Tab-separated table of C-alpha atoms in Angstrom:
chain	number	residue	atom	x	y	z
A	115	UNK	CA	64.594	140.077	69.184
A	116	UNK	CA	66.506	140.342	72.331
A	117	UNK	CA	66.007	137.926	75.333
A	118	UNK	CA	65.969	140.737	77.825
A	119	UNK	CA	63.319	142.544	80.038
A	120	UNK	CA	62.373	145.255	81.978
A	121	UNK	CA	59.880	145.846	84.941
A	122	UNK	CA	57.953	147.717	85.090
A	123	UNK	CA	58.061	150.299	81.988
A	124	UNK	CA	56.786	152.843	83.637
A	125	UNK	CA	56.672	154.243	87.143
A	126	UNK	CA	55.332	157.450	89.172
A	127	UNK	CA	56.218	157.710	92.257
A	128	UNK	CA	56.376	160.372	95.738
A	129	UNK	CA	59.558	161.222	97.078
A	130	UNK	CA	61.321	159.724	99.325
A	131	UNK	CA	59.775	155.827	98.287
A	132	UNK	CA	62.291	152.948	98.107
A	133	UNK	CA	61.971	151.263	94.493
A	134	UNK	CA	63.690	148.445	92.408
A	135	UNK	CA	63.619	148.349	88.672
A	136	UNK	CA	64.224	144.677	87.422
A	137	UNK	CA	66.085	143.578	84.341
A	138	UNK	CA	66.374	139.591	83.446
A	139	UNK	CA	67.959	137.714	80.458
A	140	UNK	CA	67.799	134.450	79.543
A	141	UNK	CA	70.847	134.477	76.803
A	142	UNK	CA	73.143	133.569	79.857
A	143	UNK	CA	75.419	136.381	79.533
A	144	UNK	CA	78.028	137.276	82.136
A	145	UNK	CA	77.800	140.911	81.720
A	146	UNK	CA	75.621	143.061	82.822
A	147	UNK	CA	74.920	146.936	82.541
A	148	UNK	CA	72.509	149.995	83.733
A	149	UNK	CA	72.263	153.176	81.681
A	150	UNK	CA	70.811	156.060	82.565
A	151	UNK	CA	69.217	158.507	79.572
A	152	UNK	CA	67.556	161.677	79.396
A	153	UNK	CA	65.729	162.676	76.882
A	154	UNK	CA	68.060	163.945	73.566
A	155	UNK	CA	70.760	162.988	75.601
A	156	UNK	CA	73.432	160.120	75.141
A	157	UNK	CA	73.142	156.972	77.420
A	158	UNK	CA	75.705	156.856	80.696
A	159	UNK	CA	76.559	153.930	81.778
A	160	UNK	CA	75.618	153.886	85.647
A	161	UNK	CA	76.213	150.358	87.032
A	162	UNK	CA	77.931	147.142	85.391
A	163	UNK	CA	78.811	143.644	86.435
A	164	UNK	CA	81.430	141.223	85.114
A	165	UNK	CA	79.344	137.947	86.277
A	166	UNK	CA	77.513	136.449	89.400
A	167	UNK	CA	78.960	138.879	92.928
A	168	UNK	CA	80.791	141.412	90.994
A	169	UNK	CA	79.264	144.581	90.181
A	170	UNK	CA	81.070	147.912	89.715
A	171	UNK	CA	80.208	151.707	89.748
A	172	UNK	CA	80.036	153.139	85.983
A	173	UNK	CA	80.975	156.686	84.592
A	174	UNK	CA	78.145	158.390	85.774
A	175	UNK	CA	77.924	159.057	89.596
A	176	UNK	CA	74.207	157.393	90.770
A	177	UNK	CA	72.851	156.956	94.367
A	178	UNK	CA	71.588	153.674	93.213
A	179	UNK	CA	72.763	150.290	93.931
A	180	UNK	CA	72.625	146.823	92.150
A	181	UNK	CA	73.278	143.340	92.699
A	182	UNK	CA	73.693	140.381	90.914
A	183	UNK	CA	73.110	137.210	93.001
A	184	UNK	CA	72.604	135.057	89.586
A	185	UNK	CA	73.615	135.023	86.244
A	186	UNK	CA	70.018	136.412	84.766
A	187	UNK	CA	68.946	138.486	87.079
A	188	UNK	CA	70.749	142.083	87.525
A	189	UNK	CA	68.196	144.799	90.066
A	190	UNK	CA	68.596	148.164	90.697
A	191	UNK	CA	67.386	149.602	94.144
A	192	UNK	CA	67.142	153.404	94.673
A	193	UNK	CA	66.849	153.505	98.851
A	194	UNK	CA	65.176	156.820	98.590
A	195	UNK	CA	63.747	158.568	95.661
A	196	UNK	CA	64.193	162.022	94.564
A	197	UNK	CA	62.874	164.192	91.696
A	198	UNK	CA	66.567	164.308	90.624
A	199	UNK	CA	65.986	160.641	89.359
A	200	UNK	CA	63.581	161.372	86.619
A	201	UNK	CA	64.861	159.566	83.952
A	202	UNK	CA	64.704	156.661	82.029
A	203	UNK	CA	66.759	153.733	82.445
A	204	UNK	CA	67.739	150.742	80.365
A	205	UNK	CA	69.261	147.618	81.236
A	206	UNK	CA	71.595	145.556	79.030
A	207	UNK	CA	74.017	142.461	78.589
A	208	UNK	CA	76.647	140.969	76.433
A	209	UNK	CA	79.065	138.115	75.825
A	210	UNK	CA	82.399	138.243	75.557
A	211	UNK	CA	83.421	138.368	72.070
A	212	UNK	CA	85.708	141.541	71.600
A	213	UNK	CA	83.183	142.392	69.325
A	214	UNK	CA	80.344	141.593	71.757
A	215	UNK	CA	77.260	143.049	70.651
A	216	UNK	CA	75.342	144.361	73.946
A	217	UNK	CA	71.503	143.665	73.896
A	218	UNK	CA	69.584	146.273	75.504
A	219	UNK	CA	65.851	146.155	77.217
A	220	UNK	CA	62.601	148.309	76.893
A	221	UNK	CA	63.918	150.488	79.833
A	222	UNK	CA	61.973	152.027	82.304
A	223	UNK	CA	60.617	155.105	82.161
A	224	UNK	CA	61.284	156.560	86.116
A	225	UNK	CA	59.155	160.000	87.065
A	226	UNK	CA	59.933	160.736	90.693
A	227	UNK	CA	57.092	163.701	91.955
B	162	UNK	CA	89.080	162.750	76.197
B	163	UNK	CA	87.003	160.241	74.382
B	164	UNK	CA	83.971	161.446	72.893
B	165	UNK	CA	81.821	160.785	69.842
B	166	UNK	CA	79.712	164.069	67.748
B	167	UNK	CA	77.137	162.870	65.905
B	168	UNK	CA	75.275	165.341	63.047
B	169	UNK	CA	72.578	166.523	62.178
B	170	UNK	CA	71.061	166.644	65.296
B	171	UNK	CA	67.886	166.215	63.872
B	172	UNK	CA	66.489	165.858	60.347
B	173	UNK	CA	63.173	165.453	58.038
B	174	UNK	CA	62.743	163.742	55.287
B	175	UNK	CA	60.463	162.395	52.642
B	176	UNK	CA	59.548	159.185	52.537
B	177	UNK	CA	61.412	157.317	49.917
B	178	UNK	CA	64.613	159.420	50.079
B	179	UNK	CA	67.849	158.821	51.212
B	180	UNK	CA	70.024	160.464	53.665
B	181	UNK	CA	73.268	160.114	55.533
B	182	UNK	CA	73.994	160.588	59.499
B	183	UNK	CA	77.198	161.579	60.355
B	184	UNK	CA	79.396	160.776	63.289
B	185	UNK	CA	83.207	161.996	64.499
B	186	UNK	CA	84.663	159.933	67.502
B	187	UNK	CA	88.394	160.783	69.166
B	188	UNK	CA	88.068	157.250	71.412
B	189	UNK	CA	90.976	155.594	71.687
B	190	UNK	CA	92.525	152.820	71.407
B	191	UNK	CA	89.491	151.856	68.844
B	192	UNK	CA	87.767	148.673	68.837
B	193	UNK	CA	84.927	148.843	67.128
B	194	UNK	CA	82.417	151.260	65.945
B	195	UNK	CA	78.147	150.373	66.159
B	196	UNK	CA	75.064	152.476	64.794
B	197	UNK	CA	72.406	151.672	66.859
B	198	UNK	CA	68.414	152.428	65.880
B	199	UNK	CA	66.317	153.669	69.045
B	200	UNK	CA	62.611	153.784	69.124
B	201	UNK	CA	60.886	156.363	71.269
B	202	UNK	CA	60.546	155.011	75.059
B	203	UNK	CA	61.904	152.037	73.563
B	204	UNK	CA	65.814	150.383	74.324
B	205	UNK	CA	68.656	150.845	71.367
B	206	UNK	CA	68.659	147.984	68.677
B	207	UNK	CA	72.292	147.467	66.876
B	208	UNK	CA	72.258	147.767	62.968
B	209	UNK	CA	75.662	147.129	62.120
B	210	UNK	CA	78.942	146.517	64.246
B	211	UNK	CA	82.185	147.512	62.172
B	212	UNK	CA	86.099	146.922	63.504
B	213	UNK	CA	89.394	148.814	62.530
B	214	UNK	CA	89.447	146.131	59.003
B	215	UNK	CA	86.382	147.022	57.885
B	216	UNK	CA	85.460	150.175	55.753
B	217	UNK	CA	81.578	149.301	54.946
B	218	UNK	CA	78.917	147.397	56.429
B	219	UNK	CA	75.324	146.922	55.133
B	220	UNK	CA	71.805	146.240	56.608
B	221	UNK	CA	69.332	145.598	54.653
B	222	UNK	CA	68.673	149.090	53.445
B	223	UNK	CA	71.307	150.627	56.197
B	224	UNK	CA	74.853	150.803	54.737
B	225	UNK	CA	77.695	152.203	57.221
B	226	UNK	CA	81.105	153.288	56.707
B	227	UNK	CA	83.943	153.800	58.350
B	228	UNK	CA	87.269	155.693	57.805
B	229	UNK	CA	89.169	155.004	60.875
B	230	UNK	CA	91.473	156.882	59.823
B	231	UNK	CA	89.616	160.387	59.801
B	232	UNK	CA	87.584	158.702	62.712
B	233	UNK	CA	84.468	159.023	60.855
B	234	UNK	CA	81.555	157.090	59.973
B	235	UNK	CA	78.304	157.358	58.688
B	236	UNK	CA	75.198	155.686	58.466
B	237	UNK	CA	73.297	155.833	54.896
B	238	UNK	CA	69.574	154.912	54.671
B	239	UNK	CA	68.332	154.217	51.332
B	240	UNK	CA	64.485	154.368	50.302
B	241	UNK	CA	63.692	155.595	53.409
B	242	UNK	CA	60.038	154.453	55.275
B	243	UNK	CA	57.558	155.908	58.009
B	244	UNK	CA	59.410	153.288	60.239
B	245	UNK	CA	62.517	154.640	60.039
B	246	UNK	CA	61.287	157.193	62.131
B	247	UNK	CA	63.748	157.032	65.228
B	248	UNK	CA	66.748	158.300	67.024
B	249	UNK	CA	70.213	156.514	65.451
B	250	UNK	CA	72.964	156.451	67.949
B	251	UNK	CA	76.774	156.055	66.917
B	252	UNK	CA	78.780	154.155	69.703
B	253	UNK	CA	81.983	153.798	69.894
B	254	UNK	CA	84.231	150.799	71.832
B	255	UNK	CA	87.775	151.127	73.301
B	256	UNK	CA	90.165	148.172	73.288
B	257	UNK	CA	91.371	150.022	76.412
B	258	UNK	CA	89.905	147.641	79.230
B	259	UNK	CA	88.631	144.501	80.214
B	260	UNK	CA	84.814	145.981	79.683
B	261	UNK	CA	84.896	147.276	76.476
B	262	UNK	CA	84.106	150.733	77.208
B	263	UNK	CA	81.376	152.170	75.130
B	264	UNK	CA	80.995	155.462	74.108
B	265	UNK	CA	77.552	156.807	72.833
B	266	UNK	CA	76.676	159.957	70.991
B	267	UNK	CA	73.432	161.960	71.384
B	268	UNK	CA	72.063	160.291	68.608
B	269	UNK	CA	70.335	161.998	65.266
B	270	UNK	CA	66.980	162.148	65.623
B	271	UNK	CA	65.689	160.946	62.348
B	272	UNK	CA	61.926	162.084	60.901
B	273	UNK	CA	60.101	160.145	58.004
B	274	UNK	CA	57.228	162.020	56.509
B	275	UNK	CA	54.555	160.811	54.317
Protein backbone atom coordinates (compact mmCIF):
# COMPACT_ATOMS: atom_id res chain seq x y z
CA UNK A 1 0.00 0.00 0.00
CA UNK A 2 1.16 3.36 -1.01
CA UNK A 3 2.16 6.12 1.53
CA UNK A 4 0.23 8.77 -0.31
CA UNK A 5 -3.07 10.77 0.22
CA UNK A 6 -5.61 12.76 -1.04
CA UNK A 7 -8.05 15.45 0.42
CA UNK A 8 -10.73 15.50 0.20
CA UNK A 9 -12.14 12.60 -2.24
CA UNK A 10 -14.81 14.25 -3.20
CA UNK A 11 -15.96 17.81 -3.78
CA UNK A 12 -19.12 19.87 -5.17
CA UNK A 13 -18.75 23.05 -5.54
CA UNK A 14 -20.48 26.69 -7.27
CA UNK A 15 -18.63 28.43 -9.75
CA UNK A 16 -16.43 30.77 -9.42
CA UNK A 17 -15.10 29.31 -5.58
CA UNK A 18 -11.33 29.24 -4.95
CA UNK A 19 -10.33 25.51 -3.89
CA UNK A 20 -7.12 23.46 -3.05
CA UNK A 21 -6.93 19.74 -3.39
CA UNK A 22 -4.08 18.33 -1.09
CA UNK A 23 -1.80 15.42 -1.78
CA UNK A 24 0.99 14.31 1.01
CA UNK A 25 3.55 11.41 1.10
CA UNK A 26 5.54 10.28 3.60
CA UNK A 27 8.01 7.91 1.34
CA UNK A 28 10.21 11.14 0.98
CA UNK A 29 10.20 11.26 -2.65
CA UNK A 30 11.53 14.20 -4.65
CA UNK A 31 9.07 14.00 -7.36
CA UNK A 32 5.97 14.98 -7.52
CA UNK A 33 2.99 14.87 -10.11
CA UNK A 34 -0.87 15.97 -10.81
CA UNK A 35 -2.98 14.11 -13.37
CA UNK A 36 -5.97 15.01 -14.57
CA UNK A 37 -8.60 12.01 -15.83
CA UNK A 38 -11.89 11.85 -17.26
CA UNK A 39 -13.81 9.21 -17.20
CA UNK A 40 -12.65 6.28 -20.04
CA UNK A 41 -10.06 8.54 -20.74
CA UNK A 42 -6.16 8.21 -20.25
CA UNK A 43 -4.50 10.23 -17.36
CA UNK A 44 -2.60 13.76 -18.47
CA UNK A 45 -0.14 14.75 -16.62
CA UNK A 46 -1.03 18.47 -15.52
CA UNK A 47 1.60 19.69 -13.01
CA UNK A 48 5.04 18.05 -11.80
CA UNK A 49 7.89 18.96 -9.52
CA UNK A 50 11.51 17.80 -9.46
CA UNK A 51 11.92 18.50 -5.48
CA UNK A 52 11.30 21.29 -2.80
CA UNK A 53 10.71 25.11 -5.15
CA UNK A 54 10.61 23.56 -8.48
CA UNK A 55 7.47 22.79 -10.07
CA UNK A 56 6.77 22.75 -13.83
CA UNK A 57 3.70 22.92 -16.21
CA UNK A 58 2.84 19.26 -17.67
CA UNK A 59 1.39 18.22 -21.16
CA UNK A 60 -1.93 19.18 -20.56
CA UNK A 61 -2.71 22.98 -20.47
CA UNK A 62 -4.58 23.61 -16.72
CA UNK A 63 -5.53 27.00 -15.10
CA UNK A 64 -4.37 25.50 -11.92
CA UNK A 65 -1.35 26.13 -9.96
CA UNK A 66 0.82 24.12 -7.41
CA UNK A 67 3.51 24.52 -5.07
CA UNK A 68 5.79 22.60 -3.26
CA UNK A 69 7.24 24.40 -0.20
CA UNK A 70 8.38 20.82 1.36
CA UNK A 71 9.35 17.62 0.35
CA UNK A 72 5.76 15.83 1.34
CA UNK A 73 3.51 18.14 0.70
CA UNK A 74 2.60 19.02 -3.15
CA UNK A 75 -1.22 21.42 -3.34
CA UNK A 76 -3.07 22.31 -6.11
CA UNK A 77 -5.08 25.68 -6.04
CA UNK A 78 -7.70 26.42 -8.75
CA UNK A 79 -8.19 30.53 -8.14
CA UNK A 80 -11.57 30.29 -9.68
CA UNK A 81 -13.64 27.34 -10.49
CA UNK A 82 -15.43 26.52 -13.57
CA UNK A 83 -17.69 23.67 -14.77
CA UNK A 84 -14.86 23.04 -17.30
CA UNK A 85 -12.92 21.48 -14.26
CA UNK A 86 -15.11 18.54 -13.66
CA UNK A 87 -12.85 15.92 -13.39
CA UNK A 88 -11.04 13.81 -11.29
CA UNK A 89 -7.62 14.27 -10.26
CA UNK A 90 -4.86 12.13 -8.82
CA UNK A 91 -1.75 12.97 -7.26
CA UNK A 92 1.46 10.92 -7.40
CA UNK A 93 5.31 10.56 -6.58
CA UNK A 94 8.40 8.63 -7.33
CA UNK A 95 12.10 8.12 -6.72
CA UNK A 96 14.61 8.24 -8.93
CA UNK A 97 15.48 4.91 -10.09
CA UNK A 98 15.26 4.91 -14.03
CA UNK A 99 12.88 2.42 -13.38
CA UNK A 100 11.08 4.45 -10.69
CA UNK A 101 7.83 3.10 -10.03
CA UNK A 102 5.36 6.23 -9.44
CA UNK A 103 2.84 5.69 -6.51
CA UNK A 104 -0.37 7.24 -7.12
CA UNK A 105 -3.27 8.50 -4.49
CA UNK A 106 -7.12 7.94 -4.16
CA UNK A 107 -7.63 11.15 -6.30
CA UNK A 108 -10.23 13.47 -5.97
CA UNK A 109 -13.22 13.37 -7.52
CA UNK A 110 -13.81 17.47 -8.57
CA UNK A 111 -17.68 18.38 -9.78
CA UNK A 112 -17.72 22.12 -10.39
CA UNK A 113 -21.85 23.23 -10.75
CA UNK B 1 4.21 11.22 -31.93
CA UNK B 2 4.29 9.02 -28.92
CA UNK B 3 1.25 7.27 -28.13
CA UNK B 4 0.16 3.96 -26.65
CA UNK B 5 -3.45 1.85 -28.12
CA UNK B 6 -4.59 -0.35 -25.82
CA UNK B 7 -7.46 -3.24 -26.91
CA UNK B 8 -10.25 -4.33 -26.24
CA UNK B 9 -11.64 -1.40 -25.00
CA UNK B 10 -13.76 -3.21 -22.86
CA UNK B 11 -14.44 -6.89 -22.15
CA UNK B 12 -16.63 -9.58 -20.04
CA UNK B 13 -15.75 -12.47 -18.79
CA UNK B 14 -16.53 -15.44 -16.65
CA UNK B 15 -15.20 -15.85 -13.62
CA UNK B 16 -12.45 -18.36 -13.66
CA UNK B 17 -11.31 -17.69 -17.26
CA UNK B 18 -8.49 -16.24 -18.69
CA UNK B 19 -7.97 -13.45 -21.01
CA UNK B 20 -5.33 -11.25 -22.54
CA UNK B 21 -5.26 -7.20 -22.87
CA UNK B 22 -3.46 -5.93 -25.54
CA UNK B 23 -1.39 -2.82 -25.93
CA UNK B 24 0.72 -1.10 -29.11
CA UNK B 25 3.01 1.91 -28.06
CA UNK B 26 5.27 4.04 -30.84
CA UNK B 27 7.15 6.00 -27.64
CA UNK B 28 10.43 6.50 -28.14
CA UNK B 29 13.39 6.22 -27.01
CA UNK B 30 11.79 3.27 -24.68
CA UNK B 31 12.47 2.87 -21.15
CA UNK B 32 10.25 0.86 -19.72
CA UNK B 33 6.84 -0.45 -20.16
CA UNK B 34 4.09 -0.78 -16.78
CA UNK B 35 0.44 -2.35 -16.64
CA UNK B 36 -1.20 -0.66 -14.11
CA UNK B 37 -4.71 -2.04 -12.32
CA UNK B 38 -7.27 0.93 -11.58
CA UNK B 39 -10.21 0.59 -9.34
CA UNK B 40 -13.28 2.69 -9.99
CA UNK B 41 -12.87 6.32 -8.27
CA UNK B 42 -9.86 4.80 -7.01
CA UNK B 43 -5.83 5.90 -8.08
CA UNK B 44 -3.79 3.32 -10.57
CA UNK B 45 -1.84 0.47 -8.70
CA UNK B 46 1.38 -0.93 -10.79
CA UNK B 47 1.35 -4.79 -11.48
CA UNK B 48 4.42 -5.28 -13.22
CA UNK B 49 7.24 -2.84 -14.53
CA UNK B 50 9.22 -4.46 -17.58
CA UNK B 51 12.55 -2.73 -19.41
CA UNK B 52 13.94 -3.19 -23.05
CA UNK B 53 15.85 -6.85 -21.44
CA UNK B 54 12.97 -8.26 -20.35
CA UNK B 55 10.37 -10.27 -22.47
CA UNK B 56 7.96 -11.57 -19.47
CA UNK B 57 7.04 -10.53 -16.15
CA UNK B 58 4.63 -12.26 -13.70
CA UNK B 59 2.27 -11.24 -10.80
CA UNK B 60 0.86 -13.51 -8.99
CA UNK B 61 -1.80 -14.56 -11.42
CA UNK B 62 -0.87 -11.43 -13.92
CA UNK B 63 1.83 -12.46 -16.45
CA UNK B 64 3.02 -9.58 -19.00
CA UNK B 65 4.99 -9.63 -22.03
CA UNK B 66 6.78 -7.64 -24.00
CA UNK B 67 8.17 -7.68 -27.60
CA UNK B 68 9.93 -4.46 -27.88
CA UNK B 69 10.57 -5.12 -30.90
CA UNK B 70 6.92 -5.13 -32.44
CA UNK B 71 6.27 -2.58 -29.52
CA UNK B 72 3.75 -4.76 -28.05
CA UNK B 73 2.77 -6.09 -24.84
CA UNK B 74 0.15 -7.72 -23.18
CA UNK B 75 -1.18 -8.41 -19.97
CA UNK B 76 -2.57 -12.15 -19.33
CA UNK B 77 -4.85 -12.86 -16.33
CA UNK B 78 -5.21 -16.36 -15.42
CA UNK B 79 -8.22 -17.81 -13.26
CA UNK B 80 -9.76 -14.74 -13.33
CA UNK B 81 -11.95 -13.39 -9.94
CA UNK B 82 -14.92 -10.87 -9.18
CA UNK B 83 -11.94 -8.61 -8.04
CA UNK B 84 -10.39 -8.37 -11.05
CA UNK B 85 -13.05 -6.27 -12.00
CA UNK B 86 -11.20 -2.93 -13.03
CA UNK B 87 -9.77 -0.72 -15.66
CA UNK B 88 -5.89 -2.00 -16.64
CA UNK B 89 -3.85 0.79 -18.01
CA UNK B 90 -0.60 0.18 -20.21
CA UNK B 91 2.01 3.05 -19.66
CA UNK B 92 4.71 3.58 -21.36
CA UNK B 93 8.25 5.57 -20.21
CA UNK B 94 10.71 7.45 -22.50
CA UNK B 95 14.43 7.52 -21.72
CA UNK B 96 14.03 10.87 -23.52
CA UNK B 97 14.27 13.35 -20.42
CA UNK B 98 15.23 13.97 -17.08
CA UNK B 99 11.37 13.11 -15.90
CA UNK B 100 10.77 10.02 -17.34
CA UNK B 101 7.93 10.88 -19.43
CA UNK B 102 5.02 8.60 -19.08
CA UNK B 103 2.69 7.75 -21.51
CA UNK B 104 -0.76 6.18 -20.55
CA UNK B 105 -3.35 4.45 -22.66
CA UNK B 106 -7.14 4.60 -22.13
CA UNK B 107 -7.01 1.58 -20.33
CA UNK B 108 -9.26 -1.82 -20.97
CA UNK B 109 -11.96 -1.84 -18.95
CA UNK B 110 -12.04 -5.31 -17.61
CA UNK B 111 -15.60 -7.10 -16.32
CA UNK B 112 -15.64 -10.31 -14.04
CA UNK B 113 -18.98 -12.00 -13.87
CA UNK B 114 -20.17 -14.56 -11.54
Amino acid sequence: EADIYQTPRYLVIGTGKKITLECSQTMGHDKMYWYQQDPGMELHLIHYSYGVNSTEKGDLSSESTVSRIRTEHFPLTLESARPSHTSQYLCASSGQAQTYEQYFGPGTRLTVT
Amino acid sequence: KNQVEQSPQSLIILEGKNCTLQCNYTVSPFSNLRWYKQDTGRGPVSLTIMTFSENTKSNGRYTATLDADTKQSSLHITASQLSDSASYICVVADRGSTLGRLYFGRGTQLTVWP
